[in-house]
């Protein structure tokens, strides 16, 4: 009987090697989760070094550098929580991938913050609390406590997948820290009343504008016999509206320096809108060739306008929400260099850059967590509906930024999504044009149509998830008191430790 060949493998060694490989795989898996926080910490260090270059020879340099780190941390949290406002609709409608959306948002956030963010920054830094009634040193610690409290609350909300308002967080934190430091006297309650009114009206306005745009799209394009011909006529008009509104807003930024009057601004916006119409018309005609006369074909024609509106919304968000991060920092810097808070000068450019890049770093590292909630889970979005949401939100935020009002882009974006959803419910039940269109379609395809379009089955089908209404409203309601209370506590701790 032949001898069996010797076994050359060592089972014990193989088992040990397998264990080592499993440990290495586990270590790689865990380390991947630490990459984003590590990059965030590197950015905080860079922000401190960047601010130190400008203030190292000032008396309060240490406080300013620490405030710069907190502002960078706040900006990253804003990017992580608010990115869904900019691109959630476009991603939910599958007009762009997640990676494309994040890159576009990051670029236009930086542009919006650096070009047009100064007006709202002045509101946060000097209008909520009357600086003349607060000692300069106390004001700096108030802003430090506000930054830390707002950033911590937004970080917690992002971890819980709650799209809270970063604007509510910072405004509530400034009030809470100020109240904890000097009482209610220095708080400008009339400014707070204006901000509160803007908070209430802006989501309603966003919802109304979004519903109005969707009504025009449904009436002029979707429920027409020849959808493609109607789209060739009206999609360039919608693109022209977007371009004209954005051009007018950019002129308004220059008008703040007294360079242009209102008629000139309106005329320039009209001219740019007409130019956009001339450019978009042949492009849409070329895109619409060989498309079938069906709703799915319209999605192709709305894809590029939706990407443009998402970029415009990112610009508007950067212009408005950068103030939530660098408004308190701007106040601290002005105290440190001895400039009065109420003067007409804007915040330093390096302050704006910390906020702009912080928002972009935050949305690139942590932003995708909340995109699906607004983009997919409240109501079903296609490119036409998503375009109405994005354009409505952008126009509302742009007007608010021009007026210097720190409105909540979260409120406006979610309000626009709800406006589209509730309008669809109403339109499905009450539109005579839609009912006639469905009857003609039923005759063509020999489909048995219901006797009454307002049957129980139609009434039963809601197009907006009501559960999200209550959960989002609850997150909005608790943000101000939580951030205010936390800011007051943090101020007392800071005062006991450092003052």
Coordinates of C-alpha atoms in Angstrom, one line a residue:
X1 CA 0.0 0.0 0.0
X2 CA 1.6 3.3 -1.1
X3 CA 2.4 5.8 1.6
X4 CA 0.2 8.9 1.9
X5 CA 2.1 12.1 0.9
X6 CA 3.0 14.3 3.8
X7 CA 0.7 17.2 4.5
X8 CA 2.7 20.4 3.9
X9 CA 0.2 22.9 5.3
X10 CA 0.1 23.9 9.0
X11 CA -3.5 24.1 10.1
X12 CA -2.7 26.1 13.2
X13 CA -0.8 28.7 11.2
X14 CA -3.6 28.9 8.6
X15 CA -6.1 29.6 11.3
X16 CA -3.9 32.3 12.8
X17 CA -3.4 33.9 9.4
X18 CA -7.2 33.9 8.9
X19 CA -7.7 35.6 12.2
X20 CA -5.1 38.3 11.4
X21 CA -6.9 38.9 8.0
X22 CA -10.2 39.3 9.8
X23 CA -8.7 41.7 12.3
X24 CA -7.2 43.7 9.4
X25 CA -10.6 43.8 7.6
X26 CA -12.3 45.0 10.8
X27 CA -9.6 47.6 11.3
X28 CA -10.1 48.9 7.8
X29 CA -13.8 49.0 8.2
X30 CA -13.5 51.0 11.5
X31 CA -10.9 53.3 10.1
X32 CA -13.1 54.2 7.1
X33 CA -15.6 55.7 9.5
X34 CA -12.8 57.8 11.1
X35 CA -11.6 59.4 7.8
X36 CA -14.4 62.0 7.7
X37 CA -13.9 63.2 11.3
X38 CA -10.2 63.2 10.8
X39 CA -10.5 65.5 7.8
X40 CA -12.8 67.7 9.8
X41 CA -10.3 68.0 12.6
X42 CA -7.6 68.9 10.0
X43 CA -9.9 71.7 8.6
X44 CA -10.4 73.1 12.1
X45 CA -6.7 73.3 12.6
X46 CA -6.3 75.0 9.2
X47 CA -9.0 77.5 10.1
X48 CA -7.1 78.3 13.4
X49 CA -3.9 78.8 11.5
X50 CA -5.6 80.9 8.8
X51 CA -7.2 83.2 11.4
X52 CA -3.9 83.5 13.3
X53 CA -2.2 85.0 10.3
X54 CA -4.5 87.9 10.5
X55 CA -4.9 88.5 14.2
X56 CA -1.7 87.2 15.8
X57 CA -0.6 90.7 16.8
X58 CA -4.0 91.8 18.2
X59 CA -4.7 91.9 22.0
X60 CA -7.5 89.3 21.7
X61 CA -5.8 87.0 19.2
X62 CA -6.3 83.8 21.3
X63 CA -10.0 84.4 21.6
X64 CA -10.4 85.1 17.9
X65 CA -8.5 81.9 17.0
X66 CA -10.7 79.8 19.3
X67 CA -13.8 81.5 17.8
X68 CA -12.5 80.7 14.3
X69 CA -12.3 77.0 15.2
X70 CA -15.9 77.1 16.6
X71 CA -17.1 79.0 13.5
X72 CA -15.4 76.4 11.2
X73 CA -17.1 73.6 13.3
X74 CA -20.4 75.4 13.0
X75 CA -20.0 75.8 9.3
X76 CA -19.3 72.1 8.8
X77 CA -22.5 71.2 10.7
X78 CA -24.5 73.6 8.5
X79 CA -23.1 71.9 5.4
X80 CA -23.9 68.5 6.9
X81 CA -27.5 69.4 7.9
X82 CA -28.5 71.9 5.2
X83 CA -27.1 70.3 2.1
X84 CA -30.4 68.5 1.6
X85 CA -32.1 71.9 0.9
X86 CA -29.9 72.5 -2.1
X87 CA -29.8 69.1 -3.9
X88 CA -32.3 66.9 -2.2
X89 CA -34.9 67.5 -4.8
X90 CA -32.5 67.0 -7.7
X91 CA -31.1 63.7 -6.2
X92 CA -34.6 62.5 -5.3
X93 CA -35.7 63.1 -8.9
X94 CA -32.6 61.3 -10.2
X95 CA -31.5 64.2 -12.2
X96 CA -28.0 63.9 -10.8
X97 CA -26.0 61.5 -8.8
X98 CA -25.0 62.0 -5.2
X99 CA -21.4 62.8 -6.2
X100 CA -22.4 65.3 -8.8
X101 CA -24.8 67.0 -6.4
X102 CA -22.2 67.3 -3.7
X103 CA -19.6 68.8 -6.0
X104 CA -22.0 71.4 -7.5
X105 CA -23.3 72.3 -4.1
X106 CA -19.8 72.8 -2.7
X107 CA -18.7 75.1 -5.5
X108 CA -21.7 77.3 -5.5
X109 CA -21.9 77.4 -1.7
X110 CA -18.4 79.0 -1.7
X111 CA -19.4 81.5 -4.4
X112 CA -22.6 82.5 -2.7
X113 CA -21.0 83.0 0.7
X114 CA -18.0 85.0 -0.5
X115 CA -19.9 87.2 -3.0
X116 CA -23.3 87.8 -1.4
X117 CA -23.1 86.7 2.3
X118 CA -22.1 90.0 3.9
X119 CA -25.6 91.5 4.4
X120 CA -27.0 88.7 6.5
X121 CA -23.8 88.4 8.5
X122 CA -24.3 91.9 9.7
X123 CA -27.8 91.0 10.9
X124 CA -26.5 88.1 13.0
X125 CA -23.4 89.9 14.3
X126 CA -24.9 93.2 15.3
X127 CA -28.7 93.5 15.0
X128 CA -30.0 90.8 17.4
X129 CA -28.1 92.2 20.4
X130 CA -27.5 95.9 20.9
X131 CA -23.7 96.1 21.2
X132 CA -23.8 99.5 22.7
X133 CA -25.5 98.1 25.9
X134 CA -23.0 95.2 26.3
X135 CA -19.3 95.4 27.3
X136 CA -17.0 94.4 24.5
X137 CA -15.5 91.5 26.4
X138 CA -18.9 90.2 27.4
X139 CA -20.1 90.4 23.8
X140 CA -17.3 88.2 22.6
X141 CA -18.0 85.5 25.2
X142 CA -21.7 85.7 24.3
X143 CA -20.9 85.0 20.6
X144 CA -18.5 82.2 21.6
X145 CA -21.2 80.5 23.7
X146 CA -23.7 80.9 20.9
X147 CA -21.4 79.3 18.3
X148 CA -20.7 76.3 20.5
X149 CA -24.3 75.8 21.5
X150 CA -25.7 76.0 18.0
X151 CA -23.0 73.8 16.6
X152 CA -23.5 71.1 19.2
X153 CA -27.3 71.1 18.7
X154 CA -27.0 70.9 14.9
X155 CA -24.4 68.1 15.2
X156 CA -26.8 66.1 17.4
X157 CA -29.7 66.8 15.0
X158 CA -27.7 65.6 12.0
X159 CA -26.8 62.4 13.9
X160 CA -30.5 61.9 14.5
X161 CA -31.3 62.5 10.8
X162 CA -33.5 65.6 11.7
X163 CA -33.3 68.5 9.2
X164 CA -33.5 71.3 11.7
X165 CA -33.0 75.0 11.0
X166 CA -29.5 76.1 11.4
X167 CA -30.7 79.7 11.4
X168 CA -33.1 79.0 14.3
X169 CA -30.2 77.4 16.1
X170 CA -27.8 80.3 15.9
X171 CA -30.4 83.0 16.5
X172 CA -31.8 81.2 19.5
X173 CA -28.3 80.6 20.8
X174 CA -27.4 84.3 20.5
X175 CA -30.6 85.3 22.4
X176 CA -30.0 82.6 25.1
X177 CA -26.3 83.5 25.7
X178 CA -27.2 87.2 25.7
X179 CA -30.0 86.7 28.2
X180 CA -27.8 84.6 30.4
X181 CA -25.1 87.2 30.3
X182 CA -26.9 90.6 30.6
X183 CA -30.6 89.9 30.7
X184 CA -33.2 90.9 28.2
X185 CA -32.4 94.6 28.0
X186 CA -29.9 94.6 25.1
X187 CA -31.9 92.2 22.9
X188 CA -33.5 94.0 20.0
X189 CA -37.0 92.5 20.2
X190 CA -38.3 94.4 17.2
X191 CA -35.5 92.8 15.1
X192 CA -36.5 89.4 16.5
X193 CA -40.1 90.1 15.6
X194 CA -39.1 90.8 12.0
X195 CA -37.0 87.6 11.9
X196 CA -39.8 85.5 13.4
X197 CA -42.3 86.9 10.8
X198 CA -39.8 86.0 8.1
X199 CA -39.5 82.5 9.6
X200 CA -43.3 82.0 9.4
X201 CA -43.9 83.6 6.0
X202 CA -40.9 82.3 4.1
X203 CA -41.9 78.5 4.1
X204 CA -45.5 79.5 3.2
X205 CA -44.2 81.7 0.4
X206 CA -41.9 79.0 -0.8
X207 CA -44.8 76.5 -0.9
X208 CA -47.1 78.9 -2.7
X209 CA -44.5 79.7 -5.3
X210 CA -43.6 76.1 -5.8
X211 CA -47.3 75.2 -6.2
X212 CA -47.8 78.0 -8.7
X213 CA -44.9 76.9 -10.8
X214 CA -46.2 73.3 -10.8
X215 CA -49.6 74.5 -11.8
X216 CA -48.1 76.3 -14.8
X217 CA -46.1 73.2 -15.7
X218 CA -49.1 70.9 -15.5
X219 CA -51.4 73.3 -17.3
X220 CA -49.0 74.4 -20.1
X221 CA -47.0 71.3 -20.6
X222 CA -48.0 68.0 -19.0
X223 CA -51.8 67.8 -19.7
X224 CA -51.5 68.8 -23.4
X225 CA -52.2 66.7 -26.4
X226 CA -48.7 67.4 -27.8
X227 CA -46.4 67.5 -24.7
X228 CA -43.2 67.8 -26.6
X229 CA -44.4 70.9 -28.6
X230 CA -45.6 72.5 -25.4
X231 CA -42.3 71.8 -23.7
X232 CA -40.4 73.4 -26.6
X233 CA -42.4 76.5 -26.1
X234 CA -42.4 76.8 -22.3
X235 CA -39.3 75.1 -20.9
X236 CA -37.1 77.9 -22.3
X237 CA -39.4 80.4 -20.6
X238 CA -38.8 78.6 -17.2
X239 CA -35.1 78.7 -17.8
X240 CA -35.3 82.4 -18.7
X241 CA -37.1 83.0 -15.4
X242 CA -34.3 81.3 -13.5
X243 CA -31.5 83.2 -15.3
X244 CA -33.3 86.6 -15.0
X245 CA -34.0 86.1 -11.3
X246 CA -30.4 85.2 -10.6
X247 CA -29.0 88.1 -12.7
X248 CA -31.2 90.6 -10.9
X249 CA -30.0 89.3 -7.6
X250 CA -26.4 89.7 -8.5
X251 CA -27.1 93.3 -9.6
X252 CA -28.8 93.9 -6.2
X253 CA -25.6 93.0 -4.5
X254 CA -23.9 95.8 -6.4
X255 CA -26.8 98.1 -5.8
X256 CA -26.1 97.9 -2.0
X257 CA -23.1 100.1 -2.8
X258 CA -25.4 102.6 -4.5
X259 CA -24.2 101.8 -8.0
X260 CA -27.5 100.9 -9.7
X261 CA -31.2 101.9 -9.2
X262 CA -34.1 99.6 -9.1
X263 CA -35.2 100.2 -12.8
X264 CA -31.7 99.5 -14.0
X265 CA -31.7 96.2 -12.0
X266 CA -35.1 95.1 -13.3
X267 CA -34.1 96.0 -16.9
X268 CA -30.8 94.0 -16.6
X269 CA -32.7 91.0 -15.2
X270 CA -35.2 91.2 -18.1
X271 CA -32.4 91.4 -20.6
X272 CA -30.5 88.5 -19.2
X273 CA -33.8 86.5 -19.1
X274 CA -34.4 87.2 -22.7
X275 CA -30.8 86.2 -23.6
X276 CA -31.3 83.0 -21.6
X277 CA -34.5 82.3 -23.6
X278 CA -32.7 82.7 -26.9
X279 CA -29.9 80.3 -25.8
X280 CA -32.3 77.8 -24.2
X281 CA -34.7 77.6 -27.2
X282 CA -32.4 75.8 -29.7
X283 CA -31.0 73.7 -26.9
X284 CA -34.4 72.4 -25.8
X285 CA -35.4 71.9 -29.5
X286 CA -32.3 69.8 -30.1
X287 CA -32.9 67.7 -26.9
X288 CA -36.5 67.1 -27.8
X289 CA -35.8 65.4 -31.1
X290 CA -37.1 61.9 -31.5
X291 CA -38.7 62.0 -28.0
X292 CA -42.0 60.2 -27.6
X293 CA -45.1 62.2 -26.6
X294 CA -45.2 61.0 -23.0
X295 CA -44.4 62.3 -19.5
X296 CA -41.2 60.3 -19.2
X297 CA -39.8 62.2 -22.1
X298 CA -40.4 65.5 -20.3
X299 CA -38.0 64.4 -17.6
X300 CA -35.1 64.6 -20.1
X301 CA -36.0 68.2 -21.0
X302 CA -36.2 69.3 -17.3
X303 CA -32.9 67.6 -16.2
X304 CA -30.6 70.5 -17.1
X305 CA -32.9 73.2 -15.8
X306 CA -33.1 71.2 -12.5
X307 CA -29.3 71.1 -12.2
X308 CA -29.1 74.8 -12.9
X309 CA -31.7 75.5 -10.2
X310 CA -29.9 73.3 -7.7
X311 CA -26.7 75.3 -8.4
X312 CA -28.6 78.6 -7.9
X313 CA -30.1 77.3 -4.7
X314 CA -26.6 76.4 -3.4
X315 CA -25.5 79.9 -4.2
X316 CA -28.5 81.4 -2.4
X317 CA -27.9 79.1 0.6
X318 CA -24.3 80.1 0.8
X319 CA -25.3 83.7 0.7
X320 CA -27.9 83.4 3.5
X321 CA -26.7 80.6 5.8
X322 CA -23.0 81.5 6.0
X323 CA -24.1 84.1 8.5
X324 CA -25.1 81.4 10.9
X325 CA -21.4 80.4 11.2
X326 CA -19.4 83.6 10.7
X327 CA -21.9 86.2 12.1
X328 CA -20.7 85.6 15.7
X329 CA -17.1 85.3 14.6
X330 CA -17.4 88.7 12.7
X331 CA -18.6 90.3 15.9
X332 CA -15.7 88.9 17.9
X333 CA -13.2 90.0 15.3
X334 CA -14.6 93.5 15.2
X335 CA -14.4 93.7 19.0
X336 CA -10.8 92.5 18.9
X337 CA -9.6 95.0 16.2
X338 CA -11.6 97.9 17.8
X339 CA -14.2 98.5 15.0
X340 CA -17.7 99.4 16.0
X341 CA -20.3 96.7 15.2
X342 CA -22.8 99.1 13.7
X343 CA -20.7 100.5 10.9
X344 CA -21.4 99.9 7.3
X345 CA -18.3 97.8 6.6
X346 CA -18.8 94.2 5.8
X347 CA -17.1 91.3 7.5
X348 CA -13.4 90.6 6.6
X349 CA -12.9 88.3 3.6
X350 CA -10.9 85.7 5.6
X351 CA -13.9 85.4 8.0
X352 CA -16.2 84.7 5.0
X353 CA -13.8 82.2 3.6
X354 CA -13.8 80.1 6.8
X355 CA -17.6 79.9 6.7
X356 CA -17.7 79.2 2.9
X357 CA -15.2 76.4 2.9
X358 CA -16.5 75.1 6.2
X359 CA -20.0 74.6 4.7
X360 CA -18.5 72.9 1.7
X361 CA -16.3 70.6 3.7
X362 CA -19.2 69.6 5.9
X363 CA -21.5 68.8 3.0
X364 CA -18.9 66.8 1.3
X365 CA -18.0 64.8 4.4
X366 CA -21.3 64.4 6.1
X367 CA -24.0 65.7 3.8
X368 CA -25.6 62.7 2.2
X369 CA -27.3 61.5 5.4
X370 CA -30.3 63.8 5.2
X371 CA -30.7 64.1 1.4
X372 CA -33.2 61.2 1.1
X373 CA -35.5 62.5 3.7
X374 CA -36.4 65.7 1.8
X375 CA -35.7 64.4 -1.7
X376 CA -37.6 61.1 -1.5
X377 CA -39.6 60.5 1.7
X378 CA -42.0 63.5 2.0
X379 CA -43.5 63.2 -1.4
X380 CA -42.5 61.6 -4.7
X381 CA -40.5 64.0 -6.9
X382 CA -39.8 63.8 -10.6
X383 CA -37.7 66.4 -12.5
X384 CA -40.7 68.7 -13.1
X385 CA -41.8 68.8 -9.5
X386 CA -38.2 69.0 -8.2
X387 CA -37.5 72.0 -10.5
X388 CA -40.5 73.8 -9.1
X389 CA -39.2 73.1 -5.5
X390 CA -35.6 74.2 -6.2
X391 CA -36.5 77.3 -8.2
X392 CA -39.1 78.4 -5.6
X393 CA -36.6 77.9 -2.7
X394 CA -33.8 79.7 -4.5
X395 CA -36.0 82.7 -5.4
X396 CA -37.4 83.0 -1.8
X397 CA -33.9 82.7 -0.2
X398 CA -32.5 85.2 -2.7
X399 CA -35.1 87.8 -1.8
X400 CA -34.5 87.2 1.9
X401 CA -30.8 87.6 1.5
X402 CA -31.3 90.9 -0.3
X403 CA -33.4 92.1 2.6
X404 CA -30.8 91.0 5.1
X405 CA -33.2 88.5 6.8
X406 CA -31.7 85.3 8.1
X407 CA -34.5 83.0 7.0
X408 CA -34.3 79.3 7.3
X409 CA -33.5 77.5 4.0
X410 CA -34.6 74.3 5.6
X411 CA -38.0 75.8 6.3
X412 CA -38.3 77.2 2.7
X413 CA -37.1 74.0 1.0
X414 CA -39.3 71.7 3.1
X415 CA -42.2 74.2 2.7
X416 CA -41.8 74.0 -1.1
X417 CA -41.8 70.2 -1.0
X418 CA -45.0 70.2 1.0
X419 CA -46.5 72.9 -1.2
X420 CA -45.8 70.7 -4.3
X421 CA -47.2 67.6 -2.5
X422 CA -50.4 69.2 -1.2
X423 CA -51.0 70.9 -4.6
X424 CA -50.8 67.6 -6.3
X425 CA -53.4 66.2 -4.0
X426 CA -55.8 69.1 -4.7
X427 CA -55.0 69.1 -8.4
X428 CA -55.6 65.3 -8.7
X429 CA -59.1 65.7 -7.2
X430 CA -60.3 69.0 -8.7
X431 CA -58.6 69.7 -12.0
X432 CA -61.1 69.6 -14.9
X433 CA -58.2 69.7 -17.4
X434 CA -56.6 66.6 -15.8
X435 CA -60.0 64.8 -15.7
X436 CA -60.6 65.4 -19.4
X437 CA -57.0 64.4 -20.2
X438 CA -57.4 61.1 -18.3
X439 CA -60.7 60.4 -20.1
X440 CA -59.2 61.0 -23.5
X441 CA -56.3 58.7 -22.5
X442 CA -58.7 56.0 -21.3
X443 CA -60.5 56.1 -24.6
X444 CA -57.3 55.9 -26.6
X445 CA -56.1 52.9 -24.6
X446 CA -59.6 51.4 -24.1
X447 CA -59.2 51.6 -20.3
X448 CA -62.2 51.5 -18.2
X449 CA -62.4 54.9 -16.5
X450 CA -64.1 55.5 -13.1
X451 CA -67.5 57.1 -13.0
X452 CA -66.4 59.7 -10.6
X453 CA -62.9 61.0 -10.4
X454 CA -63.5 61.9 -6.8
X455 CA -64.1 58.4 -5.7
X456 CA -63.2 57.1 -2.2
X457 CA -60.0 55.5 -3.7
X458 CA -58.8 58.8 -5.0
X459 CA -59.7 60.7 -1.8
X460 CA -57.9 58.0 0.2
X461 CA -54.6 58.3 -1.7
X462 CA -52.5 61.0 0.0
X463 CA -49.5 62.2 -1.8
X464 CA -47.8 63.7 1.2
X465 CA -46.6 61.7 4.2
X466 CA -48.4 63.4 7.2
X467 CA -46.0 61.8 9.7
X468 CA -43.1 63.8 8.4
X469 CA -45.1 67.0 8.8
X470 CA -45.4 66.5 12.6
X471 CA -41.8 65.3 13.1
X472 CA -40.3 68.1 11.1
X473 CA -42.5 70.7 12.8
X474 CA -41.5 69.3 16.2
X475 CA -37.8 69.6 15.3
X476 CA -38.4 73.2 14.2
X477 CA -40.3 74.1 17.4
X478 CA -37.7 72.7 19.9
X479 CA -34.6 74.2 18.1
X480 CA -34.8 77.7 19.5
X481 CA -35.5 76.9 23.1
X482 CA -32.9 74.1 23.2
X483 CA -30.2 76.2 21.5
X484 CA -31.0 79.2 23.8
X485 CA -30.9 77.1 27.0
X486 CA -27.7 75.4 26.0
X487 CA -26.1 78.7 25.0
X488 CA -26.9 80.2 28.4
X489 CA -25.5 77.2 30.3
X490 CA -22.3 77.3 28.1
X491 CA -21.9 81.0 28.7
X492 CA -22.1 80.5 32.5
X493 CA -19.5 77.8 32.3
X494 CA -17.2 79.9 30.2
X495 CA -17.6 82.9 32.5
X496 CA -16.8 80.7 35.5
X497 CA -13.7 79.2 33.9
X498 CA -12.2 82.0 31.8
X499 CA -13.5 85.4 32.9

